[in-house]
Every structure is written in C-alpha cells, then in structure tokens.
mmCIF file of C-alpha atoms and ligand atoms in Angstrom:
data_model
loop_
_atom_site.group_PDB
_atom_site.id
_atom_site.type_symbol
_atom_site.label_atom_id
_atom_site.label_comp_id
_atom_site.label_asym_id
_atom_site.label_seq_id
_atom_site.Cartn_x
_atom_site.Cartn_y
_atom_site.Cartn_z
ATOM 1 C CA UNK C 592 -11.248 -23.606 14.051
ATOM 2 C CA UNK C 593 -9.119 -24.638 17.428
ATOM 3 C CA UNK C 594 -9.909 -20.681 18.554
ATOM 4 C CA UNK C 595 -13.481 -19.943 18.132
ATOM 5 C CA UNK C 596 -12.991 -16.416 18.064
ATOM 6 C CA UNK C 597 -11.118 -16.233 14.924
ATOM 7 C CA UNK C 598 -14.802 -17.884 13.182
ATOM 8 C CA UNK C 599 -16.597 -15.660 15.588
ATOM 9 C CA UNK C 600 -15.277 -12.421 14.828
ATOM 10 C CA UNK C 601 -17.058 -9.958 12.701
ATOM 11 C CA UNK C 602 -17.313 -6.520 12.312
ATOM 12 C CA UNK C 603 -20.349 -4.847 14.188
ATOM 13 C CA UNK C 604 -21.050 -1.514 13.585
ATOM 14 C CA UNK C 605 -24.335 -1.125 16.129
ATOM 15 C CA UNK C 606 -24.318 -1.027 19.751
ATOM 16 C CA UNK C 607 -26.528 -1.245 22.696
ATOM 17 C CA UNK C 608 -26.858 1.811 24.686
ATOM 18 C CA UNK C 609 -25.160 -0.614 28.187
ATOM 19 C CA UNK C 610 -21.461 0.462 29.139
ATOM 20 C CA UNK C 611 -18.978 -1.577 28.191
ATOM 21 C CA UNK C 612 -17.207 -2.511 31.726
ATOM 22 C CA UNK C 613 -13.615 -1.125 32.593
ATOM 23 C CA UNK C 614 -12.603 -4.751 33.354
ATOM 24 C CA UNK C 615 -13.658 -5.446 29.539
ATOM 25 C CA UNK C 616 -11.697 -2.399 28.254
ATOM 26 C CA UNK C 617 -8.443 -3.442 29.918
ATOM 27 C CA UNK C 618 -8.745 -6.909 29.040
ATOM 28 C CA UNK C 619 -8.824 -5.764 25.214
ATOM 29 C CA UNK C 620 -5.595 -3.484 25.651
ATOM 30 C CA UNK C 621 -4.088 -6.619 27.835
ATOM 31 C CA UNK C 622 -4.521 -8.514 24.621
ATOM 32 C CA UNK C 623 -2.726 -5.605 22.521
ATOM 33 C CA UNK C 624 -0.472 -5.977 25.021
ATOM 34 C CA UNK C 625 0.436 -9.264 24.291
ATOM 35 C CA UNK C 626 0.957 -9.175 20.690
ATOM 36 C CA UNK C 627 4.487 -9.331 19.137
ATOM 37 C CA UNK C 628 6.040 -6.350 18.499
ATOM 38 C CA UNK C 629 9.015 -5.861 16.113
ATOM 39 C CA UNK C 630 12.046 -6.703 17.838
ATOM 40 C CA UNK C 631 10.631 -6.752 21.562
ATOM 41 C CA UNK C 632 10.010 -2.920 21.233
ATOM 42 C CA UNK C 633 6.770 -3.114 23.154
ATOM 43 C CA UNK C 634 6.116 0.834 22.426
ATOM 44 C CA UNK C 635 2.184 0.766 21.457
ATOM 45 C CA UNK C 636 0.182 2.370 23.848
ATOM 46 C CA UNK C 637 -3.561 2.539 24.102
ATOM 47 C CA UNK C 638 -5.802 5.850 24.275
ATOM 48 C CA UNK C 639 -8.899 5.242 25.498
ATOM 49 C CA UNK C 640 -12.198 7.648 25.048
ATOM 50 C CA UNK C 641 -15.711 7.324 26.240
ATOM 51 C CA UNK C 642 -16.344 11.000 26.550
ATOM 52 C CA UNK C 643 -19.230 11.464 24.110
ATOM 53 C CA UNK C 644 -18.104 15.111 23.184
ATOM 54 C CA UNK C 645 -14.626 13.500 22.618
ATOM 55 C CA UNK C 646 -16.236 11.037 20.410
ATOM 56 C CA UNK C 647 -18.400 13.256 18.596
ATOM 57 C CA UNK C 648 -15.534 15.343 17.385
ATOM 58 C CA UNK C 649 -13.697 12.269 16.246
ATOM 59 C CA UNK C 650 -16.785 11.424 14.419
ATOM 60 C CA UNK C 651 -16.574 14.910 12.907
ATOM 61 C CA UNK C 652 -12.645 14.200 12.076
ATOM 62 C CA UNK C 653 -13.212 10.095 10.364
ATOM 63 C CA UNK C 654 -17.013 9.634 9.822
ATOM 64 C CA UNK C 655 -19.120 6.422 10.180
ATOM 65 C CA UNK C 656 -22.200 6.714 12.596
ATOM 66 C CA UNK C 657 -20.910 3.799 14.845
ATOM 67 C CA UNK C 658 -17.936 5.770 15.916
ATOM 68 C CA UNK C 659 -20.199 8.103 17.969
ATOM 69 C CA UNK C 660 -22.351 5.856 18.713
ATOM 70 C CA UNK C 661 -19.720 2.999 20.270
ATOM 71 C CA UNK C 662 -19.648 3.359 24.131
ATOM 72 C CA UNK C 663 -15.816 3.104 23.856
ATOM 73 C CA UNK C 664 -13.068 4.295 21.071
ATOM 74 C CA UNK C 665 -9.771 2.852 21.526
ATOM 75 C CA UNK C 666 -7.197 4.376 19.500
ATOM 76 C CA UNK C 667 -3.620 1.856 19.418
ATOM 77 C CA UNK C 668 -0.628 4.488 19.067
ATOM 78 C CA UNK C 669 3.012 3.335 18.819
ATOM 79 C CA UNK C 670 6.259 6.199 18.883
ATOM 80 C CA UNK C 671 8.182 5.700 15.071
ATOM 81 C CA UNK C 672 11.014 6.704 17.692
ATOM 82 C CA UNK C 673 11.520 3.172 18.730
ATOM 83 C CA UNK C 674 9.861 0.724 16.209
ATOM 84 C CA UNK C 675 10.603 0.815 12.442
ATOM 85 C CA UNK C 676 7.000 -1.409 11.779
ATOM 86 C CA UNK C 677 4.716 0.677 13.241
ATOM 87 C CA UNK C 678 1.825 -0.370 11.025
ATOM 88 C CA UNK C 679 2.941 -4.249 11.513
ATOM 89 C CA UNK C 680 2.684 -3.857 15.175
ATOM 90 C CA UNK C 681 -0.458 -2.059 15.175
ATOM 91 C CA UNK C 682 -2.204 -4.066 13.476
ATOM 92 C CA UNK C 683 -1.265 -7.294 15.193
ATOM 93 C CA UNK C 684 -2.229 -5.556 18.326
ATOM 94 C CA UNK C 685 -5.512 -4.324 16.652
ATOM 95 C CA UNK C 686 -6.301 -7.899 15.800
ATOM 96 C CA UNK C 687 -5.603 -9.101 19.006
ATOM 97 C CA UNK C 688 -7.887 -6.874 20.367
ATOM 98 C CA UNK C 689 -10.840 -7.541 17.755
ATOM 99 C CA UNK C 690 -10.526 -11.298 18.939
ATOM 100 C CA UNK C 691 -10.385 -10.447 22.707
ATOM 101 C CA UNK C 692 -13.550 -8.228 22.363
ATOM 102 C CA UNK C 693 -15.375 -11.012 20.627
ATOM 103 C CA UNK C 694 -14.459 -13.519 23.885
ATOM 104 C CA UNK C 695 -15.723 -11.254 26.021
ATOM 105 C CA UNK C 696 -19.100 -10.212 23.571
ATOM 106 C CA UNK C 697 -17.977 -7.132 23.130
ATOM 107 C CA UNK C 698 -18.271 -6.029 19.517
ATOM 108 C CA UNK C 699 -15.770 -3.956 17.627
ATOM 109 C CA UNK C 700 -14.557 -3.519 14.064
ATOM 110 C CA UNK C 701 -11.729 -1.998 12.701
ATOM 111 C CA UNK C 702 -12.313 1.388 11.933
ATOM 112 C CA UNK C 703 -9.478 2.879 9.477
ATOM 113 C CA UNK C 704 -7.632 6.116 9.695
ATOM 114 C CA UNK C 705 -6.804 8.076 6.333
ATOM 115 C CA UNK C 706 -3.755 9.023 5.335
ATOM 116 C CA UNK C 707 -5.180 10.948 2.288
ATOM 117 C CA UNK C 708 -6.944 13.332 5.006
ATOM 118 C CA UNK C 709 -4.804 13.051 7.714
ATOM 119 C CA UNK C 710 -7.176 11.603 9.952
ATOM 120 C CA UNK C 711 -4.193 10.368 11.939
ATOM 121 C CA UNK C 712 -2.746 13.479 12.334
ATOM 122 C CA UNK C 713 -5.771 15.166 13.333
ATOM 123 C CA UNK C 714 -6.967 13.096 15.955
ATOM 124 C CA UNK C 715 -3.033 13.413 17.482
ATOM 125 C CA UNK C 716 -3.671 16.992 17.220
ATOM 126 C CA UNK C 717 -7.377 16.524 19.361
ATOM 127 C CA UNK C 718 -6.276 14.152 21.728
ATOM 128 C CA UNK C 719 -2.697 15.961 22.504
ATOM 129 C CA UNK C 720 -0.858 12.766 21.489
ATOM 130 C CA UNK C 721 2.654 13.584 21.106
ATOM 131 C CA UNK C 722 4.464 13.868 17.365
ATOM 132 C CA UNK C 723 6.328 10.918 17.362
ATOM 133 C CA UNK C 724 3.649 8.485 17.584
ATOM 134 C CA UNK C 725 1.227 7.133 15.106
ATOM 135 C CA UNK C 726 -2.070 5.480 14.632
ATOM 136 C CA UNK C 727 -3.590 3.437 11.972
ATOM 137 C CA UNK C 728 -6.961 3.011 13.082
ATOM 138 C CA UNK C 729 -10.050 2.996 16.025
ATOM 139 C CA UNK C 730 -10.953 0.167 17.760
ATOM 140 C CA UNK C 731 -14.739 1.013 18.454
ATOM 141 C CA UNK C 732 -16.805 -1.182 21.498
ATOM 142 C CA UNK C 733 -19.867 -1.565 22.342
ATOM 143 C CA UNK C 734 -22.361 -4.266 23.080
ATOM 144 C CA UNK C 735 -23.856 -5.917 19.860
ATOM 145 C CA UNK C 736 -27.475 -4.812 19.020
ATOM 146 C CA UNK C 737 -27.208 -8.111 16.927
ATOM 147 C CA UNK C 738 -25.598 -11.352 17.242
ATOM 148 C CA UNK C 739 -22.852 -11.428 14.591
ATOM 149 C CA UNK C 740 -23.086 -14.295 12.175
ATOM 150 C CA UNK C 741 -19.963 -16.514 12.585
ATOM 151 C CA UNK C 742 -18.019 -17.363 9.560
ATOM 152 C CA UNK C 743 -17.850 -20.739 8.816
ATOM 153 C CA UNK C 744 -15.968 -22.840 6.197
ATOM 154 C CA UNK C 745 -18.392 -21.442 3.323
ATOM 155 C CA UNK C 746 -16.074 -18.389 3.889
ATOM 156 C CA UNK C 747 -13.192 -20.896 3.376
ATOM 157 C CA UNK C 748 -11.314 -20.361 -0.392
ATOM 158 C CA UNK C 749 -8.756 -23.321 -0.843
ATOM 159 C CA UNK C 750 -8.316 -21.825 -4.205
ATOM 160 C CA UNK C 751 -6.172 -18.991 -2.527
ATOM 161 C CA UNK C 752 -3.421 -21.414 -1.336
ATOM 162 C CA UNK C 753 -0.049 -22.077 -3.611
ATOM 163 C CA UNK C 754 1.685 -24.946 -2.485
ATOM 164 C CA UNK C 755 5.543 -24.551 -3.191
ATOM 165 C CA UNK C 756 5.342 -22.400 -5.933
ATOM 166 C CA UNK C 757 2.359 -20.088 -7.687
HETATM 167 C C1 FMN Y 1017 -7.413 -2.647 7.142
HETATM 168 C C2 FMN Y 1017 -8.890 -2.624 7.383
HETATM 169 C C3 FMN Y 1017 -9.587 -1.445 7.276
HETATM 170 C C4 FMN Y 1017 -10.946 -1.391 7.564
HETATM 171 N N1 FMN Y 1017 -11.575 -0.189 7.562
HETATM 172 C C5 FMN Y 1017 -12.877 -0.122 7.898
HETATM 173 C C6 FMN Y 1017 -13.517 1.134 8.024
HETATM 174 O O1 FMN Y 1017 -12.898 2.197 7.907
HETATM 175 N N2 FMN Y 1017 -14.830 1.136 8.322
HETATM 176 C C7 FMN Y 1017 -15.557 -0.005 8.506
HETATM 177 O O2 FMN Y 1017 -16.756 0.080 8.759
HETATM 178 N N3 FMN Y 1017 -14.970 -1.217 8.431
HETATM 179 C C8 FMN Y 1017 -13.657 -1.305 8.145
HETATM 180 N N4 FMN Y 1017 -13.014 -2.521 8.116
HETATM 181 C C9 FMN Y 1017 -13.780 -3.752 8.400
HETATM 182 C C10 FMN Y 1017 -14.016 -4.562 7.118
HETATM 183 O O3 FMN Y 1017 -14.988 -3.898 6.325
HETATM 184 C C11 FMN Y 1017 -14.497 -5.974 7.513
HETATM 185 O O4 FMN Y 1017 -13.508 -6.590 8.296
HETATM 186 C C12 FMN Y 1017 -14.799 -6.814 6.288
HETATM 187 O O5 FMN Y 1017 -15.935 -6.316 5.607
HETATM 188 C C13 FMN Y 1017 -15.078 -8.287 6.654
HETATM 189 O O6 FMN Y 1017 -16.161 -8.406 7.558
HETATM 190 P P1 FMN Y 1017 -15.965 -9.093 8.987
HETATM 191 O O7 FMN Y 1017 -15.026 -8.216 9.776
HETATM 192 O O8 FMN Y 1017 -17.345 -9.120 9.589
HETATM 193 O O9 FMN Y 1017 -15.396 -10.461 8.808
HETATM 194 C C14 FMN Y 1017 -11.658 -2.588 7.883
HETATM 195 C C15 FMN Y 1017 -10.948 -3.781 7.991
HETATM 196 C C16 FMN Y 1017 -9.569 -3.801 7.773
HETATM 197 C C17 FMN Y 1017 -8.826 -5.099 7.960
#
C-alpha cells in the first residue's frame, strides 16, 4: 500500500490512561475536514467530549466499555438542511479521521449509532445538538494499550473483484 495507514488501521478498543493532545484532536477533525462532501456542502461539524461524566452517560445511551474508557469521543454531525448524503459524507469524514488517528498513533474505531434505539437521537438530545443535524457514529481516541496488527495482503481477496461484468 502507497499510504501505510490504510494497512495500518485497525480498530482498537483499549486505551492507555495518557491524554490524547489537543493538537492530535484537531488534526483528526482537520482530516474530516478535508473529506469530500456532496456537492461542496462542507456542513459536518465535529463535537468533541472528554468530560468523563459526559462520556459515561453516552456509555449509558450506546454501550461498549471502550466508549467510557477512550480519553476522547468525537461525534461527526452534519445538518440534513443542506446535504441530501448525510450518511455518505459522514462516513468519508469518519474514515478520514480513522486514518489520521492511526498517523498520529492515536487509536480509534468506529463506534456505530443505532437507529433501531435511537441512539442518534438521544445523544442530540444529551449534547443539545440542534434537530436538523445527524450522526451516524463515535469516533473514540485514545492511546493504544496494544500495538494494532497491520493488515497485510493475507487480508487481500482478489476473488471479490469483477472485471467488466459479474
Ligand atoms: C459501519 C461500521 C460500524 C461499526 N460498528 C462498530 C461498533 O459499533 N462497535 C465496534 O466495536 N466496532 C464497530 N466497527 C468496527 C468493525 O468491527 C471493524 O472495523 C472490523 O471488525 C474490522 O476490523 P479492523 O477495523 O481492525 O480492520 C464498525 C465498523 C464499521 C465500518
């Protein structure tokens, strides 16, 4: 792989106890930033929590230990109001953060919202984000306990491409 991040991403679920650094945090969010958006519309924005109480609540709201436990829960938001591929451009930001947290060492995984529960909803409701905007998922981070195993081209199915047709 050209970009060693893409084989060096992984999901990691257990963090050291050390702060993740502010400079850290915005340089994830500048790489959100920089994702494509639908039509230019640029309207995802980027709420950040470290408060532990705040954290423990949204623990309480979408399980999964690691979400308390990550120093840092980023939640990507965009407003329906101005983009009609909200969950396109969240998760190309959301990836684009996973792979700018794994640059920096900073480990992260994509935590999913519900729809079935209205996770979303609810943590709108906690965090007094306004109706018309809408999140997909959590964006945990946190120093790695462990060093994430790369993937590598074992992970690598050529039986998944179709050239021209099926
Ligand atoms: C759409 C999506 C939803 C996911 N939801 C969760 C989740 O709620 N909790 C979790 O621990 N991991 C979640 N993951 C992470 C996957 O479990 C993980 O990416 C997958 O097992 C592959 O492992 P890797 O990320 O280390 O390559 C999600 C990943 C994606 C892309």
């Amino acid at each position: 792989m050209v970009i060693k991040e893409i084989s060096n991403r992984r999901s990691v679920r257990e963090y050291l106890e050390k702060e993740v650094t502010d400079k850290d945090i915005i340089e994830i969010i500048k790489a959100g930033q920089f994702a494509p958006t639908a039509r230019n519309n640029r309207a995802v924005e980027f709420v950040v929590v470290e408060n532990q109480k705040t954290k423990d609540e949204i623990f309480e709201i979408v399980g999964q230990e690691f979400v308390k436990q990550a120093k840092v829960l980023i939640i990507p938001v965009t407003d329906t109001t101005k983009t009609n591929c909200s969950m396109q451009d969240l998760a190309v930001a959301s990836e684009n953060m996973l792979l700018q947290a794994t640059a920096l060492g900073v480990g992260s995984v994509w935590k999913n919202l519900k729809s079935e529960f209205n996770e979303a909803e609810q943590i709108k409701k906690l965090l007094g984000i306004p109706e018309q905007y809408t999140a997909i998922n959590i964006i945990p981070l946190g120093y790695p306990k462990e060093k994430p195993v790369a993937h590598d081209d074992k992970d690598f199915d050529a039986g998944k491409i179709h050239r021209e047709k099926w």
